[in-house]
Tab-separated table of C-alpha atoms in Angstrom:
chain	number	residue	atom	x	y	z
A	1	SER	CA	-36.186	-0.214	-62.142
A	2	TYR	CA	-34.358	3.488	-60.895
A	3	ASN	CA	-31.219	4.674	-61.474
A	4	ILE	CA	-30.618	5.670	-58.025
A	5	VAL	CA	-27.392	7.730	-58.894
A	6	ASP	CA	-29.404	9.507	-61.697
A	7	CYS	CA	-28.052	13.137	-61.465
A	8	ASP	CA	-28.770	16.049	-64.009
A	9	LYS	CA	-26.022	18.152	-65.101
A	10	ARG	CA	-26.887	21.877	-65.219
A	11	LEU	CA	-25.142	24.966	-66.537
A	12	ASN	CA	-23.798	27.079	-63.380
A	13	PRO	CA	-24.074	30.668	-64.298
A	14	GLU	CA	-21.190	31.653	-62.261
A	15	ASN	CA	-18.537	29.578	-63.885
A	16	LYS	CA	-20.138	28.448	-66.924
A	17	ARG	CA	-19.410	24.748	-66.345
A	18	TYR	CA	-21.982	22.018	-66.363
A	19	GLU	CA	-22.265	20.405	-62.774
A	20	ILE	CA	-24.904	18.354	-61.039
A	21	SER	CA	-27.058	20.253	-58.704
A	22	GLN	CA	-26.960	19.617	-54.998
A	23	GLU	CA	-30.586	18.929	-55.051
A	24	ASP	CA	-30.102	15.598	-57.098
A	25	ILE	CA	-26.849	14.689	-54.920
A	26	ASP	CA	-29.026	15.176	-51.558
A	27	PHE	CA	-31.840	13.256	-53.066
A	28	SER	CA	-29.846	10.399	-54.037
A	29	ALA	CA	-28.041	10.202	-50.606
A	30	THR	CA	-31.789	10.445	-49.087
A	31	LEU	CA	-33.014	7.237	-51.324
A	32	VAL	CA	-29.872	5.536	-50.126
A	33	SER	CA	-30.729	5.849	-46.538
A	34	MET	CA	-34.373	5.238	-46.781
A	35	ILE	CA	-33.605	1.905	-48.473
A	36	LEU	CA	-31.214	0.952	-46.205
A	37	SER	CA	-33.712	1.743	-43.296
A	38	ALA	CA	-36.005	-0.519	-45.190
A	39	ASN	CA	-33.876	-3.583	-45.703
A	40	LYS	CA	-32.625	-3.697	-42.042
A	41	SER	CA	-36.247	-3.189	-40.156
A	42	GLY	CA	-35.555	-0.713	-37.878
A	43	GLU	CA	-31.667	-1.277	-37.118
A	44	ASN	CA	-29.253	1.895	-37.659
A	45	GLU	CA	-28.177	0.797	-41.141
A	46	ALA	CA	-28.929	4.036	-42.761
A	47	LEU	CA	-25.580	6.188	-43.858
A	48	ASN	CA	-23.966	8.005	-41.291
A	49	SER	CA	-22.721	11.496	-41.583
A	50	SER	CA	-19.203	10.331	-42.731
A	51	GLU	CA	-20.502	7.846	-45.002
A	52	MET	CA	-23.251	10.277	-46.536
A	53	GLU	CA	-20.601	12.765	-47.154
A	54	GLU	CA	-18.098	10.046	-48.771
A	55	TYR	CA	-21.064	8.742	-50.855
A	56	LYS	CA	-22.021	12.594	-52.195
A	57	SER	CA	-18.236	13.278	-52.842
A	58	ALA	CA	-18.211	10.121	-55.071
A	59	LEU	CA	-21.159	10.910	-56.999
A	60	ARG	CA	-19.599	14.699	-57.614
A	61	ASN	CA	-16.065	13.184	-58.624
A	62	THR	CA	-17.710	10.405	-61.015
A	63	TYR	CA	-19.872	12.799	-62.907
A	64	SER	CA	-17.315	15.519	-62.956
A	65	LYS	CA	-14.453	13.581	-64.145
A	66	ASP	CA	-16.924	11.548	-66.607
A	67	THR	CA	-14.345	8.440	-66.612
A	68	PHE	CA	-17.058	6.128	-65.792
A	69	ASP	CA	-17.468	3.149	-68.374
A	70	ARG	CA	-20.175	3.591	-71.284
A	71	LEU	CA	-22.391	0.723	-72.183
A	72	PRO	CA	-23.110	-0.419	-75.456
A	73	ILE	CA	-26.733	-0.417	-76.754
A	74	SER	CA	-26.624	-4.161	-76.306
A	75	SER	CA	-26.701	-3.792	-72.659
A	76	ILE	CA	-30.127	-2.676	-72.652
A	77	ARG	CA	-31.594	-5.477	-74.930
A	78	ASP	CA	-33.256	-7.503	-72.457
A	79	THR	CA	-33.831	-4.565	-69.576
A	80	HIS	CA	-35.221	-1.559	-72.175
A	81	ALA	CA	-36.505	-3.514	-75.251
A	82	THR	CA	-38.147	-0.457	-76.699
A	83	GLU	CA	-35.558	1.823	-76.615
A	84	TYR	CA	-33.306	-0.909	-77.740
A	85	ARG	CA	-35.322	-1.450	-81.082
A	86	GLU	CA	-35.761	2.107	-81.740
A	87	LEU	CA	-32.161	2.584	-81.448
A	88	ARG	CA	-31.561	-0.260	-83.899
A	89	VAL	CA	-34.247	1.003	-86.375
A	90	LEU	CA	-32.234	4.406	-86.184
A	91	GLY	CA	-29.542	2.537	-87.532
A	92	TYR	CA	-27.129	2.399	-84.551
A	93	PRO	CA	-24.882	-0.741	-84.371
A	94	GLU	CA	-25.298	-3.153	-81.333
A	95	HIS	CA	-21.546	-2.419	-80.251
A	96	THR	CA	-21.960	1.319	-80.223
A	97	PRO	CA	-21.503	3.082	-76.782
A	98	PHE	CA	-24.087	5.300	-75.575
A	99	ASP	CA	-21.868	8.569	-75.430
A	100	GLU	CA	-22.062	8.490	-79.082
A	101	ILE	CA	-25.598	8.541	-79.353
A	102	LYS	CA	-26.758	12.048	-80.663
A	103	GLU	CA	-30.740	11.643	-79.939
A	104	GLU	CA	-31.495	13.880	-76.289
A	105	LYS	CA	-34.398	11.243	-75.626
A	106	TYR	CA	-31.562	8.886	-74.775
A	107	GLU	CA	-29.635	10.769	-72.065
A	108	LYS	CA	-30.475	8.771	-69.340
A	109	PHE	CA	-28.427	6.151	-70.860
A	110	LYS	CA	-25.311	8.306	-70.580
A	111	LYS	CA	-25.141	8.383	-66.876
A	112	PRO	CA	-23.353	6.356	-64.277
A	113	LEU	CA	-24.970	3.372	-62.503
A	114	LEU	CA	-24.470	2.214	-59.172
A	115	HIS	CA	-21.507	-0.376	-59.675
A	116	ASN	CA	-19.830	3.014	-61.226
A	117	ILE	CA	-19.613	4.608	-57.839
A	118	ILE	CA	-18.900	1.224	-55.805
A	119	ASN	CA	-16.088	0.529	-58.101
A	120	TYR	CA	-14.634	4.565	-57.660
A	121	LEU	CA	-15.132	3.873	-53.828
A	122	LYS	CA	-12.813	0.493	-53.811
A	123	GLN	CA	-10.425	2.372	-55.639
A	124	LYS	CA	-10.180	5.042	-53.047
A	125	GLU	CA	-10.428	2.409	-50.335
A	126	SER	CA	-7.413	0.626	-51.996
A	127	GLU	CA	-5.370	3.824	-52.003
A	128	TYR	CA	-6.062	4.544	-47.944
A	129	ARG	CA	-5.044	1.129	-47.415
A	130	THR	CA	-1.948	1.731	-49.555
A	131	ASN	CA	-1.322	4.987	-47.332
A	132	ASN	CA	-2.122	3.295	-43.874
A	133	LYS	CA	-5.249	5.344	-43.585
A	134	VAL	CA	-7.061	2.501	-41.483
A	135	LYS	CA	-9.900	4.846	-40.217
A	136	GLU	CA	-10.869	6.291	-43.492
A	137	SER	CA	-10.369	2.683	-45.380
A	138	GLU	CA	-12.857	1.121	-42.648
A	139	MET	CA	-15.281	3.786	-43.168
A	140	ILE	CA	-15.223	3.368	-47.089
A	141	ALA	CA	-15.358	-0.218	-46.661
A	142	SER	CA	-18.476	0.056	-44.703
A	143	LEU	CA	-20.150	2.553	-47.270
A	144	THR	CA	-19.357	0.172	-50.092
A	145	PHE	CA	-20.878	-2.984	-48.192
A	146	LYS	CA	-24.146	-0.792	-47.897
A	147	LEU	CA	-24.164	0.287	-51.435
A	148	GLU	CA	-23.720	-3.521	-52.622
A	149	THR	CA	-26.691	-4.379	-50.716
A	150	ILE	CA	-28.517	-2.125	-52.641
A	151	PHE	CA	-27.011	-3.230	-55.883
A	152	LYS	CA	-28.038	-6.733	-54.941
A	153	MET	CA	-31.809	-5.583	-55.012
A	154	THR	CA	-31.410	-4.911	-58.751
A	155	ILE	CA	-34.257	-2.600	-59.002
A	156	PHE	CA	-31.929	0.448	-58.341
A	157	SER	CA	-29.257	-0.695	-60.022
A	158	ASN	CA	-29.944	-0.530	-63.902
A	159	PHE	CA	-30.976	2.740	-65.901
A	160	SER	CA	-34.633	3.950	-65.141
A	161	LYS	CA	-37.448	2.450	-66.219
A	162	LEU	CA	-40.907	3.509	-64.680
A	163	ASP	CA	-44.138	2.177	-66.347
A	164	PHE	CA	-47.089	3.592	-64.693
A	165	GLN	CA	-50.215	5.501	-66.043
A	166	GLU	CA	-51.101	9.125	-65.703
A	167	LYS	CA	-53.753	9.617	-63.191
A	168	LYS	CA	-55.425	12.255	-61.307
A	169	ILE	CA	-54.799	10.407	-58.076
A	170	ILE	CA	-51.991	8.172	-56.989
A	171	TYR	CA	-53.162	5.780	-54.274
A	172	PHE	CA	-50.705	3.763	-51.963
A	173	GLU	CA	-52.556	1.064	-50.196
A	174	THR	CA	-50.024	0.103	-47.436
A	175	ASP	CA	-52.296	-1.858	-45.023
A	176	SER	CA	-51.640	-5.063	-46.474
A	177	ILE	CA	-48.087	-5.056	-45.927
A	178	VAL	CA	-46.743	-7.327	-43.693
A	179	GLY	CA	-44.480	-6.051	-41.230
A	180	GLY	CA	-44.807	-2.293	-42.104
A	181	ASN	CA	-41.458	-1.396	-40.414
A	182	ASP	CA	-39.612	-3.364	-43.197
A	183	TYR	CA	-41.069	-1.915	-45.834
A	184	GLY	CA	-42.657	1.618	-45.239
A	185	TYR	CA	-39.264	3.199	-46.501
A	186	LEU	CA	-39.235	1.305	-49.637
A	187	ILE	CA	-42.793	2.788	-50.446
A	188	PHE	CA	-42.046	6.130	-49.354
A	189	ALA	CA	-38.515	6.075	-51.703
A	190	MET	CA	-40.868	5.249	-54.518
A	191	GLN	CA	-43.164	8.033	-53.792
A	192	SER	CA	-40.186	10.257	-53.511
A	193	ILE	CA	-39.221	9.013	-57.102
A	194	LEU	CA	-42.783	9.972	-58.431
A	195	ALA	CA	-42.623	13.134	-56.994
A	196	LYS	CA	-39.199	13.868	-58.642
A	197	ILE	CA	-40.525	13.214	-62.157
A	198	SER	CA	-43.880	15.013	-61.099
A	199	LYS	CA	-41.930	18.055	-60.099
A	200	LYS	CA	-40.254	18.005	-63.492
A	201	LYS	CA	-43.418	18.173	-65.372
A	202	GLN	CA	-44.730	20.902	-62.979
A	203	ASP	CA	-41.866	23.134	-63.869
A	204	ALA	CA	-42.071	22.545	-67.353
A	205	LYS	CA	-45.777	23.830	-67.064
A	206	ARG	CA	-44.845	26.871	-64.848
A	207	ILE	CA	-42.144	27.882	-67.530
A	208	ASN	CA	-44.690	27.687	-70.409
A	209	LYS	CA	-47.247	29.408	-68.215
A	210	GLN	CA	-49.634	26.766	-68.219
A	211	ASP	CA	-51.853	25.734	-65.142
A	212	ARG	CA	-50.540	23.433	-62.754
A	213	PRO	CA	-53.056	20.549	-61.639
A	214	LEU	CA	-52.890	19.744	-57.660
A	215	ILE	CA	-51.341	16.324	-57.139
A	216	PHE	CA	-52.485	14.270	-54.731
A	217	PHE	CA	-50.447	11.466	-53.132
A	218	TRP	CA	-52.925	9.501	-50.798
A	219	TYR	CA	-51.833	7.010	-48.035
A	220	GLU	CA	-53.851	4.456	-46.419
A	221	GLU	CA	-52.780	3.042	-42.840
A	222	ALA	CA	-49.971	5.927	-42.954
A	223	ARG	CA	-48.372	4.418	-39.804
A	224	ASN	CA	-46.381	1.677	-41.781
A	225	ILE	CA	-44.455	4.369	-43.352
A	226	PHE	CA	-43.805	6.512	-40.396
A	227	SER	CA	-42.994	3.899	-37.938
A	228	ASN	CA	-39.248	3.558	-38.777
A	229	ASN	CA	-36.645	5.808	-37.013
A	230	LEU	CA	-35.104	7.605	-39.910
A	231	PHE	CA	-38.434	9.829	-39.771
A	232	LYS	CA	-37.468	11.132	-36.481
A	233	GLU	CA	-34.206	12.752	-37.775
A	234	GLU	CA	-34.547	16.427	-38.374
A	235	GLY	CA	-35.510	17.377	-41.998
A	236	VAL	CA	-35.883	14.044	-43.681
A	237	PHE	CA	-39.627	14.371	-43.496
A	238	ASP	CA	-40.323	17.967	-43.489
A	239	ARG	CA	-37.718	18.787	-46.438
A	240	SER	CA	-39.654	16.498	-48.708
A	241	ILE	CA	-43.244	17.553	-47.786
A	242	ASN	CA	-42.427	20.888	-47.999
A	243	GLU	CA	-40.563	20.897	-51.600
A	244	TRP	CA	-43.541	18.928	-52.989
A	245	ARG	CA	-46.226	21.478	-51.593
A	246	SER	CA	-44.148	24.050	-53.497
A	247	TYR	CA	-44.917	22.225	-56.663
A	248	ASP	CA	-48.673	21.817	-55.838
A	249	MET	CA	-48.079	18.241	-54.924
A	250	LEU	CA	-50.035	17.189	-51.784
A	251	PHE	CA	-49.194	14.394	-49.317
A	252	ILE	CA	-52.327	12.843	-47.626
A	253	PRO	CA	-51.828	10.472	-44.975
A	254	ILE	CA	-54.568	8.278	-43.724
A	255	THR	CA	-54.177	7.028	-40.183
A	256	GLN	CA	-56.435	6.014	-37.155
A	257	GLU	CA	-54.341	8.050	-34.524
A	258	ALA	CA	-52.985	11.597	-35.207
A	259	GLN	CA	-49.675	10.785	-32.991
A	260	HIS	CA	-48.810	8.215	-35.954
A	261	ILE	CA	-47.769	11.169	-37.817
A	262	PRO	CA	-44.522	12.564	-37.098
């Protein structure tokens, strides 16, 4: 599972305030569009420009106002059994809300989840309807519907839990996927999540003046990933590849014909 609205708060040196980075906001919004495109098999179900900006605004406001509900330790008993046991051993009662947990290791449980963003948007839609702002209300209703589609998938609606072994090469075999147009984006979304995690590790090595390894992401039958129309939109593909390269992560698509690659 991966918390699709997971953003890190960082200190802004100009105003001395903790803010979520634009990079994290953009990453979350791009993932949403990727998953929606995968789910609808080529139909134009990605976020449009208005929905994209409204989604980003909802993320900023939810984090800055810090008013989302804090779940108790008991909420992760089944989904994150290891962390649950650790917290209980540390002496925290089951009903302890996560904002009272002191250990930095459990910061990921102090963040909003997708349902918090959906609830924020529903409240805003209600305000627009009360004020007879029909166009704005309809736009938020459309955005909320799309986000609820992702929420129902469950794997993007909970706190992150990514179990994968450290390997020299991460290899994605996509040839066996039936109907590559349907699932290519979901695979690329997972690639992006892994790259985000690897980027943090690479950055830590740079700060500590350690050698950074080259990280290779290999894709067999890469046409299954590139066939969706979202890759034709300016910047979606280039931005990701160029960022990965700057952190010594190499994306290697394997395909029969060069024209398969945008």
